[in-house]
Short mmCIF file of C-alpha atoms in Angstrom, two decimals:
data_model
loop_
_atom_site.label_atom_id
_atom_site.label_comp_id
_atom_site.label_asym_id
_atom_site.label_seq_id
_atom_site.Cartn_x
_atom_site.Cartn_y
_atom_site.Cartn_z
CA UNK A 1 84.53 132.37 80.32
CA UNK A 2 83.87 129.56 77.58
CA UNK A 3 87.04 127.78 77.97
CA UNK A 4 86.85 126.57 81.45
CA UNK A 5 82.82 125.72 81.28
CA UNK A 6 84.11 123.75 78.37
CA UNK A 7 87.09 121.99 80.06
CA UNK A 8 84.44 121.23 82.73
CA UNK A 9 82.43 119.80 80.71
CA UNK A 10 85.19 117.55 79.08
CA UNK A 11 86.28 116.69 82.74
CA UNK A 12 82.35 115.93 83.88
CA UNK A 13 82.22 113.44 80.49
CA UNK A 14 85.78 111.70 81.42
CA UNK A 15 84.65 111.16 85.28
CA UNK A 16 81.27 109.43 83.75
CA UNK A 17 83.19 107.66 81.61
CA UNK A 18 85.08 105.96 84.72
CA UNK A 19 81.17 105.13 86.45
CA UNK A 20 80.50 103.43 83.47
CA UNK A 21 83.25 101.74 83.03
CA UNK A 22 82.69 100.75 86.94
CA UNK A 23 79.64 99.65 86.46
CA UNK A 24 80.45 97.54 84.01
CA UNK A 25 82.97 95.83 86.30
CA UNK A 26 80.66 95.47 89.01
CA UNK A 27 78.13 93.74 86.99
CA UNK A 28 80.87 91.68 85.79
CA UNK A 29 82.38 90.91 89.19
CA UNK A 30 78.04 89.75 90.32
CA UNK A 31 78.05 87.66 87.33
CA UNK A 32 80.94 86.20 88.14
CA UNK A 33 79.90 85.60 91.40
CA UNK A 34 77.25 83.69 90.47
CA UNK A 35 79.15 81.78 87.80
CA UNK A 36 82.05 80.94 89.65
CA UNK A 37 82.46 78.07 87.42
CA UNK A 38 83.07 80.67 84.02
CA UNK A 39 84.88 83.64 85.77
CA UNK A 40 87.56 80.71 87.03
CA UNK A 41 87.53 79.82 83.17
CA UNK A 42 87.24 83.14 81.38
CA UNK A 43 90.09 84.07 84.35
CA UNK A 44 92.52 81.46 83.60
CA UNK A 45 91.84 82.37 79.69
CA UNK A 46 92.43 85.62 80.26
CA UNK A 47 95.78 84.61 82.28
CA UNK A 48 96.94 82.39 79.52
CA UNK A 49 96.46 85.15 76.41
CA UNK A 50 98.23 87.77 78.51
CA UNK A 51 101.31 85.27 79.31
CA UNK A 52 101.23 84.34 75.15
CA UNK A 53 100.84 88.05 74.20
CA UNK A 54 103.24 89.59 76.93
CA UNK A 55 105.85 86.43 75.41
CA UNK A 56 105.41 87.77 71.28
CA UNK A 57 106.36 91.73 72.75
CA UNK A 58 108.79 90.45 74.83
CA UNK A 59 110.55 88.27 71.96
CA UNK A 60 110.23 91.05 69.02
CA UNK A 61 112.17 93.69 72.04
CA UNK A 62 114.55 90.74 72.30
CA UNK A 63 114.62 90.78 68.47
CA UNK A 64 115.32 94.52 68.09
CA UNK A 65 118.31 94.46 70.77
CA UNK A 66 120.05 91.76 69.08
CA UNK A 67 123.71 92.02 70.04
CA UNK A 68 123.46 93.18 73.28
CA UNK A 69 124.21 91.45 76.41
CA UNK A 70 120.55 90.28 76.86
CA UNK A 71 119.64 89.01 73.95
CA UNK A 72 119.55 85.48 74.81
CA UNK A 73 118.26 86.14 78.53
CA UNK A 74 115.18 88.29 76.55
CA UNK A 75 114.50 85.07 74.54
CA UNK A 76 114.54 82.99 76.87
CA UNK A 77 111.86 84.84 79.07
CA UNK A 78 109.77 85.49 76.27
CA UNK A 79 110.06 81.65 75.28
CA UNK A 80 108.94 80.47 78.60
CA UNK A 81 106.44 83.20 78.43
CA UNK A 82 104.89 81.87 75.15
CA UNK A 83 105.29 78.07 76.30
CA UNK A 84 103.38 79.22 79.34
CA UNK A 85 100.32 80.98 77.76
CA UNK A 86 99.82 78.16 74.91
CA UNK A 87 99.96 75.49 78.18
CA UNK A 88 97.07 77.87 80.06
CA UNK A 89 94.98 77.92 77.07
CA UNK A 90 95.19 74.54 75.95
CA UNK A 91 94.51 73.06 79.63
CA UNK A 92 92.77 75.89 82.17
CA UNK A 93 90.93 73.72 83.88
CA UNK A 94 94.40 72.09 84.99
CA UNK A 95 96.06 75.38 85.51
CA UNK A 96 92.99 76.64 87.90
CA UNK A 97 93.83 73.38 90.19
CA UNK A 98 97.59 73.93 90.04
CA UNK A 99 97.04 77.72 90.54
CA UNK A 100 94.19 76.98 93.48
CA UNK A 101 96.98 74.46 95.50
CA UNK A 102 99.51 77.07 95.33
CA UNK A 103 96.90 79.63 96.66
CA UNK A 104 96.10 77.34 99.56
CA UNK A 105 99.25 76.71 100.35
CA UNK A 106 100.11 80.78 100.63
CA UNK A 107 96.63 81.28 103.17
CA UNK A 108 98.40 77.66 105.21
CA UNK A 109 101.71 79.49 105.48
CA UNK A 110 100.55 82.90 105.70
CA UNK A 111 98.38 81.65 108.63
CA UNK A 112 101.15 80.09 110.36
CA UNK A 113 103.45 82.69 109.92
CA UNK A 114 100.96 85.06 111.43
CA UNK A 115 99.86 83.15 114.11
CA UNK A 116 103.71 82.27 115.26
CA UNK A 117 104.97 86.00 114.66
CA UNK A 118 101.96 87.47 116.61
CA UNK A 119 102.91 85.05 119.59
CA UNK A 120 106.54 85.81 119.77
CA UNK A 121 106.25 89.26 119.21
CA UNK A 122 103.15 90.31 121.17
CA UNK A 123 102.85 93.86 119.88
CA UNK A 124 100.27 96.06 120.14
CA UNK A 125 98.32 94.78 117.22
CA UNK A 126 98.76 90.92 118.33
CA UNK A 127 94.81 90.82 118.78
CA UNK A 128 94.31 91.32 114.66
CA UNK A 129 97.14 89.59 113.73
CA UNK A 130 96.40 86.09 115.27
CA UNK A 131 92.70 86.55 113.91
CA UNK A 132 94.26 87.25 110.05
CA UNK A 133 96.54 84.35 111.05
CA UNK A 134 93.72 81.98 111.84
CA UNK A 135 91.47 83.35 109.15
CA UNK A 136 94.58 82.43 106.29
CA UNK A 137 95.27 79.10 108.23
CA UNK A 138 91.37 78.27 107.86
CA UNK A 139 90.65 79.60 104.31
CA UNK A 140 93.93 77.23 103.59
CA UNK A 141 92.64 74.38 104.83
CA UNK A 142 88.89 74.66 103.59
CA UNK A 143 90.49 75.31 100.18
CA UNK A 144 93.14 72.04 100.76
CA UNK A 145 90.61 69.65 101.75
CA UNK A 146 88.73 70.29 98.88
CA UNK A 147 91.19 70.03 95.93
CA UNK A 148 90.47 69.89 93.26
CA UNK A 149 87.13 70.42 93.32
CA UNK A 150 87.83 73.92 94.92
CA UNK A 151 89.31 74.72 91.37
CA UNK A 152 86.18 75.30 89.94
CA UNK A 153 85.19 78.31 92.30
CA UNK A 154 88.31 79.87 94.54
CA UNK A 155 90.15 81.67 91.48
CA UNK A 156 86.49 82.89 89.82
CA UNK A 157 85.56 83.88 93.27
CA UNK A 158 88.78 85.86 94.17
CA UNK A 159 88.13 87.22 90.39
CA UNK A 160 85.19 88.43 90.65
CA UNK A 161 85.77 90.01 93.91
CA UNK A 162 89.12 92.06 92.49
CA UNK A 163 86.16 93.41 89.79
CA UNK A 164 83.33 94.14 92.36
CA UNK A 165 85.42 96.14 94.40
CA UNK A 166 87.52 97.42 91.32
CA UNK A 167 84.68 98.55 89.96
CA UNK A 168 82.70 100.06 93.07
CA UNK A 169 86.49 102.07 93.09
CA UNK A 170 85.94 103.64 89.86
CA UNK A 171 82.06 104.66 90.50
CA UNK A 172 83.32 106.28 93.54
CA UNK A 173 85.95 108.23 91.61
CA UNK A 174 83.72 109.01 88.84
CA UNK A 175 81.02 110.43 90.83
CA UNK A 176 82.73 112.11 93.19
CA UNK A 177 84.53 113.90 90.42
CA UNK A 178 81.71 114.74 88.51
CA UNK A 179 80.25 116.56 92.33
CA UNK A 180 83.39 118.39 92.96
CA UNK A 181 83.74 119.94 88.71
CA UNK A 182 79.56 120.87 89.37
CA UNK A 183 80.66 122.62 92.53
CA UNK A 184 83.20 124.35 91.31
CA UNK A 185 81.55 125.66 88.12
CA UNK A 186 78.85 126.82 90.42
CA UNK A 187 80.96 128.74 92.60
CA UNK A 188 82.64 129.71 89.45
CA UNK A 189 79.55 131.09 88.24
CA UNK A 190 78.20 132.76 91.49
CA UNK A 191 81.59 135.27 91.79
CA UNK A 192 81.04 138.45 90.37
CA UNK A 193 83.65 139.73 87.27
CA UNK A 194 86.80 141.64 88.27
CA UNK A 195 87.48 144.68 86.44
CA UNK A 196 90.63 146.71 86.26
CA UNK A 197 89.19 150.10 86.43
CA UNK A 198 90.71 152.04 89.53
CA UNK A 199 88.53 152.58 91.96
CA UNK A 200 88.53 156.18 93.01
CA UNK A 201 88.21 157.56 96.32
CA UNK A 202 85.58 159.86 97.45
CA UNK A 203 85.89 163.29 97.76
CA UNK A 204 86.59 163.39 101.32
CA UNK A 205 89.61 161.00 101.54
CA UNK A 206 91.32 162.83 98.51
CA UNK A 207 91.03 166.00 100.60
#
């Protein structure tokens, strides 16, 4: 009876673990919000260090499969990956406006790719699709005419989004977890004990 009030309890810790860690997040993602300015900066940081660090692993698995077949093609990826995450670090602020263009330019085709599919096709969900098609042609455009001053908020705000929402996830999960191991320790507690003494009829059955 010990072992499973303490594997609840271990489970109960690990789900509050998670609602802390997504609180965290969210406060993160409402700072960020805020400071669009810093999350776009901390974000492209972020982006660079991961390309530079991703490059090293990438080159010293290249390194340990030397004589094989792709050797040179693991180099080469891991060179380009390093190359890429010294650029990002050294220059975010231009990486945020060549990173916000291409965005806007995936919301102006997205849009119109929406918006001429949802016309020729005319299914059943045409009404949603030409409003996500005008809503990625708009977004597109807002973002467009304002380059590159749109650099300094769009990624931070599409950051700090992915951790609001990221992080209202993982209070979800963690709470709800913690409900359903109190439930089931309660109804855990409230059955009575089995035992495996035979239960003997009464007289006038056995007769």
């Amino acid at each position: 009876m010990n072992e499973p009030t303490a594997e609840g309890r271990k489970l109960s810790r690990s789900f509050g673990w998670l609602a802390l860690l997504g609180t965290l997040l969210v406060i993160a993602g409402v700072i960020g919000l805020v400071y669009t300015g810093l999350a776009t900066l901390t974000s492209m940081l972020l982006f660079g260090w991961l390309l530079l660090v991703g490059g090293l692993v990438g080159l010293l698995h290249a390194i340990e499969s030397r004589g094989t077949n792709y050797f040179w093609l693991g180099v080469v990826v891991a060179a380009l990956n390093i190359a890429a995450g010294v650029v990002v670090i050294k220059h975010p602020e231009g990486t945020a406006e060549a990173l916000t263009m291409f965005a806007a330019l995936l919301f102006l085709t997205g849009g119109v790719f929406r918006l001429v599919g949802s016309v020729v096709v005319r299914g059943p969900q045409m009404g949603w699709t030409l409003l996500q098609g005008a809503f990625g042609l708009l977004l597109g455009l807002l973002v467009l005419f304002d380059w590159p001053h749109s650099s300094l908020y769009v990624l931070g705000c599409f950051f700090s989004l992915a951790l609001l929402f990221d992080g209202l996830g993982l209070i979800a999960v963690g709470v709800g977890g913690r409900r359903i191991v109190s439930m089931v320790s309660e109804r855990r507690d409230e059955t009575p004990p089995t035992t495996d003494e035979p239960i003997n009829p009464p007289e006038d059955q056995r007769k």
